[in-house]
Amino acid sequence: MDRIEFYKHCGLNLDLALEAHEAIRGTRGGEIPGVSLKDESYDIAEVKIVEVLDQRGASIIGKPPGKYITIESDVLRINNKAYHQELSQILADKLKEVLPFKTENDSVLIVGLGNWNATPDALGPQVVEKTMATRHLYGKVPQELTNGLRSVSAIAPGVLGTTGIETAEIIKGIVEKINPSVIIAIDALAAGDVRRIGATIQIADTGINPGSGVGNKRSGINEETMGVPVIAIGVPTVVHAGIIAHGIIENFVQQMKERPPLTELTKELHPPMLKMIIDQVLQPYSNSLMVTPKEIDDLIENTSKVIAMALTEALHPAMPEEVANYIH
Amino acid sequence: MDRIEFYKHCGLNLDLALEAHEAIRGTRGGEIPGVSLKDESYDIAEVKIVEVLDQRGASIIGKPPGKYITIESDVLRINNKAYHQELSQILADKLKEVLPFKTENDSVLIVGLGNWNATPDALGPQVVEKTMATRHLYGKVPQELTNGLRSVSAIAPGVLGTTGIETAEIIKGIVEKINPSVIIAIDALAAGDVRRIGATIQIADTGINPGSGVGNKRSGINEETMGVPVIAIGVPTVVHAGIIAHGIIENFVQQMKERPPLTELTKELHPPMLKMIIDQVLQPYSNSLMVTPKEIDDLIENTSKVIAMALTEALHPAMPEEVANYIH
Amino acid sequence: MDRIEFYKHCGLNLDLALEAHEAIRGTRGGEIPGVSLKDESYDIAEVKIVEVLDQRGASIIGKPPGKYITIESDVLRINNKAYHQELSQILADKLKEVLPFKTENDSVLIVGLGNWNATPDALGPQVVEKTMATRHLYGKVPQELTNGLRSVSAIAPGVLGTTGIETAEIIKGIVEKINPSVIIAIDALAAGDVRRIGATIQIADTGINPGSGVGNKRSGINEETMGVPVIAIGVPTVVHAGIIAHGIIENFVQQMKERPPLTELTKELHPPMLKMIIDQVLQPYSNSLMVTPKEIDDLIENTSKVIAMALTEALHPAMPEEVANYIH
Amino acid sequence: MDRIEFYKHCGLNLDLALEAHEAIRGTRGGEIPGVSLKDESYDIAEVKIVEVLDQRGASIIGKPPGKYITIESDVLRINNKAYHQELSQILADKLKEVLPFKTENDSVLIVGLGNWNATPDALGPQVVEKTMATRHLYGKVPQELTNGLRSVSAIAPGVLGTTGIETAEIIKGIVEKINPSVIIAIDALAAGDVRRIGATIQIADTGINPGSGVGNKRSGINEETMGVPVIAIGVPTVVHAGIIAHGIIENFVQQMKERPPLTELTKELHPPMLKMIIDQVLQPYSNSLMVTPKEIDDLIENTSKVIAMALTEALHPAMPEEVANYIH
């Protein structure tokens, strides 16, 4: 029961590099050649940095070479403004580490991937809605208002099913018109474990690569296709039911493995035993898990706020307090 | 592995009487005393009528005595107006069979249960939005415009978590003010099988009873609590992950039951075998199943249109074509 | 060209007591018997308190006896969190002055009047969405979590045109079930001057009275109809086009007033004549035509946040910081 | 009191060529050189076609040479499906007259201009939401499903204030990627008369030109800027308050015109004088103040349905009934 092989067979993807790393470690044991892992600890969050160092590492872990920073924190699940601000600051600091800015004049295009009308896929568009675009202000407002502000534009291009156009094509078209120095793409991800939903933010300096995201983009949005660096910010909002189901059976067999024949076993499958087996897989949401949790609307709202705050903090080099106050 | 016992143990509920009926038949075999089942066949739909005849039947099936009409049709999953109109007509006809109207002056209060902001729970509010209220027109518009129209009022009272008030209390308060002859309550349900999502409409002349619905109402909205007959219209929009998980294992054991010891078995659990086991449970949505399917927004939109059309048809005794045209 | 008489003739209403006061002062000059006016000055706001002392004052000013506190501030028009918090504190302080609480056990029902789907009328429902209901927590969560919290419930009952039920009836029905100590009703108002839009908050201890609000309620929601005190919070979001039109002509004539023949003309400008002139321009919509700034969506968003924050501050006697943080 | 001169002075625009035509005829009298006007009469609609034939006509009427088809009908204001279908058919027929298709393989990009979040400006995005994109189906579904379907893509690019990018730049970028044969741009317009709101649809084969639309686009979206023909579909949803105000004074003076001294006065009513009189009433919002009927949400909903139906009918050369049914 090799999990990685099973996912491949079903066309399922582990969007989080950290999960891919864990799954391979679980299957193979030992270090993964060409991949490094680093830990940082904060009051309200754990930060884990998977670095894919070369092609050997890339082919094992299934992610292109680059840096994958995973911020793990439960505070997105609760409506606590103070915690959200703290988490947003950590996210901003980590973003600054990967943003390849050379000067204050470097400009940014923020891309909110996903579908407005499907809650678990609406993270990207919601971040765009909460982000202040500044690019159009230059030359139109007094210069002291744009001092310390970076040129930012922001778009939510929609999804293939409703536009009829590959999202990568739309973005590439815009990039060729406005020539941003860097793209930041925000996307909802599929996790391999329900515990990750609303509890994990991944920053990847490799952009968005084919097959990732809730909506399963087919073309990459990365430096190769766009011609400028692409930083991806992803948050898991769903788990594929197939991954859940696989976990159930894996766990079932694990529970049974020291026992005599299966026909005997079924006699033991009384409700409390079954519930225990299933609960171990479905924690922490258990019965409210639909496999997006019912609270998905609040999670998307909180997470998009945290990301929008972090973008404001990370992008604008020296925003005067006066202006900072204007940002929601 | 008694499914019914397992659900009870986990506090999971089969909202559809037809599913409860099937589960018990599956477990016990034979007829269920005190319960009758009748079939009707239409071009685009199957109608199954479970009637709980007495307390004995009620205690076995876990539903109060009354009539549960289940309309099964796949057409809600597709954007086909002609099919939707046909389905709506079937729904209207079945509604007329249970609506306890005595005269054309009998009035109706439509109640859309559930949460506007959580897509799978928004069915009730969406039906209310698409329904034409007429009660306030009497005495205010020329009489010929209300001729043939029944007095209809409609409310979406919200959910306990955001109002702080039991929904049943809110409705009871309104009922005491406006004295409707009958209440029609629309609610999103939890199914026992993903095949049912967006493919089933249940009419129950017993109203809404504790523990049912996606939002898990705690007080009943039924003739006993409201003092007037309550007709419930419910559509499954989610399956509890626990029910999915149980189905997975049940199916797993079923697949393995003729085989030698389990330790041997795990060797056979190569990906295609696993996928087959899981796919049999997750059909027809399979990988897109989240356990509400991604298409939930469209399903809710289509279903709420079909229900709103059926209500217009079923409620107004002799609507002139001129007025009928005004209804979306 | 008596403005007050013209408004009466057209069925237009000045929802703000302060505007009614100003209009009468402008027309009659001198003090208004039975009405007092008091000023308070804050850094970012002016507070004006009109008190209608007796029936004589009431019949002149067209508002029932009671206290009308008007907070005037331009900060709602800008996205500045610090200013919004300051304004919210002023609003909370003024609310505390009129809230008739006797003990910490007095409970509150918050009512968000107006229509979700019509932006300028959506203020009330938006405040309800941003308000934390607590009434259902008692007896269900550990007592230390509800210590210092008042019992609050909140409902957005919809509008007559979509429910078919007078809003006052719905609320009265709920009041009789849950017996709140006081009702706080939030409503969008129509102003007499566009300067007021998004720049004024009125608190009235007289509740909502017939003919007020964007949606023109017909039955009062006040102590007389509800049996408990009703505090109204209103914010102007529109001006009737007819009022704008009247202002234009008034100003035109004012500009021209030194031409002797024109002073003759104004004698003919009795209300029916003015109405005819204006209706010819505003047909076919006339009284349903509203003037509103393009930025109305942002104004409603900012204002509903300020009011929700003020309610939290004013209602809960001793909220622990830990809980306070959970409120958006 | 030359209306055209006043609008120019205030930077106000008559988006409808028919209104510009009427205003100039009203001011100058007689035929307009270089401009033709044609009428067609239908059961439920009047169609008027203004053709700007040359540069002389263009400079008088303020619109580039081309065809402006105006469909006038009151049926958008009522919820009558039969009428909406009839109107949609007329719109489809008129669209076919101007669509420059050469073969069935010519492709279309539909652009929904305007702001999702501001109701009167949301017409374009709402049409996009209701339109079926087909471009991505080619090569991915069986060919018999795309037979008779034209390749259609659709995008709602947002507005400058939230994206930071000129809308014309975004569209041009996409056009260069996907090379449509023709663009159809849908936009909410500002009218010169409230009677036009929700009662007029304009088709222009000249595209969108600077200064038009509710959101006041600054760069044109036309054949010159895009490199392919652009057909614009516009519907008035607002009137600038300044235009209303001007109309009020004009009508006032008209009513008074038999008083000799007043005829003297009108000589002084040059635009800056009028603007001052009006601005004193409309401050601080002035040009951002819009007049719109309360029913605007329903109008936008009805109109976007009619346009989406017409697009389906006009674009797809031979849609099988089976597929036609799938379109809402």
Short mmCIF file of N, CA, C and O in Angstrom, two decimals, chain A residues 170-221:
data_model
loop_
_atom_site.label_atom_id
_atom_site.label_comp_id
_atom_site.label_asym_id
_atom_site.label_seq_id
_atom_site.Cartn_x
_atom_site.Cartn_y
_atom_site.Cartn_z
N ILE A 170 -4.38 34.18 -20.03
CA ILE A 170 -4.89 35.50 -19.62
C ILE A 170 -3.79 36.27 -18.90
O ILE A 170 -3.50 37.43 -19.20
N ILE A 171 -3.14 35.60 -17.95
CA ILE A 171 -2.12 36.28 -17.15
C ILE A 171 -0.93 36.67 -18.02
O ILE A 171 -0.42 37.80 -17.93
N LYS A 172 -0.52 35.76 -18.89
CA LYS A 172 0.61 36.06 -19.76
C LYS A 172 0.30 37.30 -20.63
O LYS A 172 1.14 38.18 -20.81
N GLY A 173 -0.93 37.37 -21.12
CA GLY A 173 -1.33 38.52 -21.92
C GLY A 173 -1.20 39.82 -21.14
O GLY A 173 -0.69 40.83 -21.65
N ILE A 174 -1.64 39.79 -19.88
CA ILE A 174 -1.57 41.00 -19.05
C ILE A 174 -0.12 41.32 -18.72
O ILE A 174 0.31 42.49 -18.75
N VAL A 175 0.66 40.29 -18.40
CA VAL A 175 2.07 40.49 -18.06
C VAL A 175 2.80 41.20 -19.20
O VAL A 175 3.59 42.12 -18.99
N GLU A 176 2.49 40.81 -20.43
CA GLU A 176 3.16 41.43 -21.58
C GLU A 176 2.77 42.89 -21.75
O GLU A 176 3.51 43.68 -22.35
N LYS A 177 1.61 43.27 -21.22
CA LYS A 177 1.19 44.67 -21.30
C LYS A 177 1.80 45.52 -20.19
O LYS A 177 2.19 46.66 -20.41
N ILE A 178 1.86 44.99 -18.96
CA ILE A 178 2.23 45.86 -17.83
C ILE A 178 3.60 45.54 -17.25
O ILE A 178 4.07 46.27 -16.38
N ASN A 179 4.25 44.47 -17.71
CA ASN A 179 5.61 44.16 -17.31
C ASN A 179 5.90 44.27 -15.82
O ASN A 179 6.72 45.08 -15.39
N PRO A 180 5.24 43.46 -15.00
CA PRO A 180 5.55 43.51 -13.57
C PRO A 180 6.93 42.90 -13.31
O PRO A 180 7.41 42.09 -14.10
N SER A 181 7.58 43.28 -12.21
CA SER A 181 8.86 42.68 -11.84
C SER A 181 8.67 41.29 -11.26
O SER A 181 9.54 40.43 -11.36
N VAL A 182 7.52 41.06 -10.64
CA VAL A 182 7.25 39.77 -10.03
C VAL A 182 5.74 39.54 -9.97
O VAL A 182 4.96 40.51 -9.90
N ILE A 183 5.35 38.28 -10.06
CA ILE A 183 3.94 37.91 -9.91
C ILE A 183 3.77 37.20 -8.57
O ILE A 183 4.62 36.39 -8.19
N ILE A 184 2.70 37.52 -7.85
CA ILE A 184 2.34 36.73 -6.66
C ILE A 184 0.98 36.10 -6.96
O ILE A 184 0.01 36.81 -7.19
N ALA A 185 0.94 34.77 -6.98
CA ALA A 185 -0.29 34.04 -7.32
C ALA A 185 -0.86 33.40 -6.06
O ALA A 185 -0.14 32.67 -5.37
N ILE A 186 -2.13 33.67 -5.78
CA ILE A 186 -2.76 33.09 -4.58
C ILE A 186 -3.78 32.03 -5.04
O ILE A 186 -4.57 32.28 -5.94
N ASP A 187 -3.76 30.88 -4.38
CA ASP A 187 -4.58 29.76 -4.84
C ASP A 187 -5.03 28.89 -3.67
O ASP A 187 -4.32 28.75 -2.68
N ALA A 188 -6.22 28.33 -3.81
CA ALA A 188 -6.68 27.32 -2.85
C ALA A 188 -6.08 25.97 -3.23
O ALA A 188 -6.01 25.64 -4.41
N LEU A 189 -5.63 25.22 -2.24
CA LEU A 189 -4.97 23.94 -2.51
C LEU A 189 -5.80 22.76 -2.00
O LEU A 189 -6.70 22.93 -1.18
N ALA A 190 -5.45 21.57 -2.50
CA ALA A 190 -6.00 20.34 -1.95
C ALA A 190 -4.94 19.72 -1.04
O ALA A 190 -3.78 19.61 -1.43
N ALA A 191 -5.35 19.35 0.17
CA ALA A 191 -4.39 18.76 1.12
C ALA A 191 -4.51 17.24 1.11
O ALA A 191 -5.43 16.67 0.53
N GLY A 192 -3.59 16.61 1.80
CA GLY A 192 -3.60 15.16 1.93
C GLY A 192 -4.17 14.74 3.28
O GLY A 192 -4.28 13.55 3.56
N ASP A 193 -4.53 15.72 4.09
CA ASP A 193 -4.96 15.43 5.45
C ASP A 193 -5.90 16.56 5.90
O ASP A 193 -5.55 17.74 5.76
N VAL A 194 -7.06 16.23 6.43
CA VAL A 194 -8.01 17.28 6.79
C VAL A 194 -7.48 18.21 7.87
O VAL A 194 -7.94 19.36 7.97
N ARG A 195 -6.52 17.74 8.65
CA ARG A 195 -5.95 18.62 9.67
C ARG A 195 -5.36 19.89 9.07
O ARG A 195 -5.19 20.90 9.73
N ARG A 196 -4.97 19.85 7.81
CA ARG A 196 -4.30 20.99 7.17
C ARG A 196 -5.27 22.10 6.76
O ARG A 196 -4.86 23.22 6.52
N ILE A 197 -6.53 21.75 6.61
CA ILE A 197 -7.50 22.73 6.10
C ILE A 197 -7.60 23.91 7.08
O ILE A 197 -7.86 23.73 8.25
N GLY A 198 -7.37 25.08 6.55
CA GLY A 198 -7.42 26.27 7.39
C GLY A 198 -6.37 26.27 8.48
O GLY A 198 -6.57 26.88 9.53
N ALA A 199 -5.26 25.60 8.29
CA ALA A 199 -4.24 25.55 9.33
C ALA A 199 -2.84 25.64 8.74
O ALA A 199 -1.85 25.46 9.44
N THR A 200 -2.73 25.91 7.45
CA THR A 200 -1.45 25.85 6.76
C THR A 200 -1.41 26.90 5.65
O THR A 200 -2.38 27.04 4.91
N ILE A 201 -0.29 27.62 5.55
CA ILE A 201 -0.08 28.51 4.40
C ILE A 201 1.26 28.13 3.79
O ILE A 201 2.26 28.04 4.49
N GLN A 202 1.26 27.87 2.47
CA GLN A 202 2.51 27.53 1.81
C GLN A 202 2.95 28.67 0.88
O GLN A 202 2.15 29.18 0.10
N ILE A 203 4.22 29.07 1.00
CA ILE A 203 4.82 30.01 0.05
C ILE A 203 5.80 29.20 -0.81
O ILE A 203 6.64 28.49 -0.27
N ALA A 204 5.67 29.31 -2.14
CA ALA A 204 6.60 28.59 -3.01
C ALA A 204 7.20 29.58 -4.00
O ALA A 204 6.48 30.32 -4.65
N ASP A 205 8.54 29.58 -4.09
CA ASP A 205 9.16 30.51 -5.04
C ASP A 205 9.23 29.91 -6.44
O ASP A 205 9.89 30.46 -7.33
N THR A 206 8.51 28.79 -6.63
CA THR A 206 8.48 28.12 -7.94
C THR A 206 7.21 28.41 -8.71
O THR A 206 7.01 27.89 -9.81
N GLY A 207 6.32 29.21 -8.14
CA GLY A 207 5.06 29.52 -8.81
C GLY A 207 4.06 28.40 -8.74
O GLY A 207 4.14 27.52 -7.86
N ILE A 208 3.11 28.45 -9.67
CA ILE A 208 2.04 27.45 -9.74
C ILE A 208 2.41 26.47 -10.84
O ILE A 208 2.70 26.87 -11.96
N ASN A 209 2.37 25.17 -10.53
CA ASN A 209 2.76 24.20 -11.53
C ASN A 209 1.61 23.28 -11.91
O ASN A 209 0.67 23.10 -11.13
N PRO A 210 1.62 22.75 -13.12
CA PRO A 210 0.47 21.99 -13.65
C PRO A 210 -0.07 20.98 -12.66
O PRO A 210 0.68 20.31 -11.97
N GLY A 211 -1.38 20.88 -12.61
CA GLY A 211 -2.01 19.86 -11.78
C GLY A 211 -2.23 20.27 -10.34
O GLY A 211 -2.78 19.51 -9.57
N SER A 212 -1.85 21.47 -9.96
CA SER A 212 -2.02 21.85 -8.56
C SER A 212 -3.27 22.72 -8.39
O SER A 212 -3.85 23.21 -9.35
N GLY A 213 -3.68 22.92 -7.16
CA GLY A 213 -4.82 23.78 -6.86
C GLY A 213 -6.13 23.03 -6.89
O GLY A 213 -6.25 21.97 -7.49
N VAL A 214 -7.14 23.61 -6.24
CA VAL A 214 -8.46 22.99 -6.18
C VAL A 214 -9.04 22.84 -7.58
O VAL A 214 -9.66 21.86 -7.93
N GLY A 215 -8.81 23.86 -8.40
CA GLY A 215 -9.39 23.85 -9.75
C GLY A 215 -8.51 23.14 -10.77
O GLY A 215 -8.82 23.15 -11.95
N ASN A 216 -7.40 22.58 -10.34
CA ASN A 216 -6.54 21.80 -11.24
C ASN A 216 -6.10 22.51 -12.52
O ASN A 216 -6.49 22.16 -13.63
N LYS A 217 -5.28 23.55 -12.36
CA LYS A 217 -4.76 24.28 -13.52
C LYS A 217 -3.93 23.33 -14.39
O LYS A 217 -3.20 22.50 -13.89
N ARG A 218 -4.03 23.53 -15.69
CA ARG A 218 -3.28 22.65 -16.57
C ARG A 218 -1.98 23.25 -17.08
O ARG A 218 -1.08 22.54 -17.47
N SER A 219 -1.92 24.56 -17.15
CA SER A 219 -0.66 25.17 -17.58
C SER A 219 -0.01 25.81 -16.36
O SER A 219 -0.69 26.34 -15.49
N GLY A 220 1.29 25.78 -16.33
CA GLY A 220 1.99 26.38 -15.22
C GLY A 220 1.92 27.91 -15.26
O GLY A 220 1.78 28.52 -16.32
N ILE A 221 1.99 28.52 -14.08
CA ILE A 221 2.15 29.97 -13.98
C ILE A 221 3.43 30.14 -13.19
O ILE A 221 3.44 30.18 -11.96
#
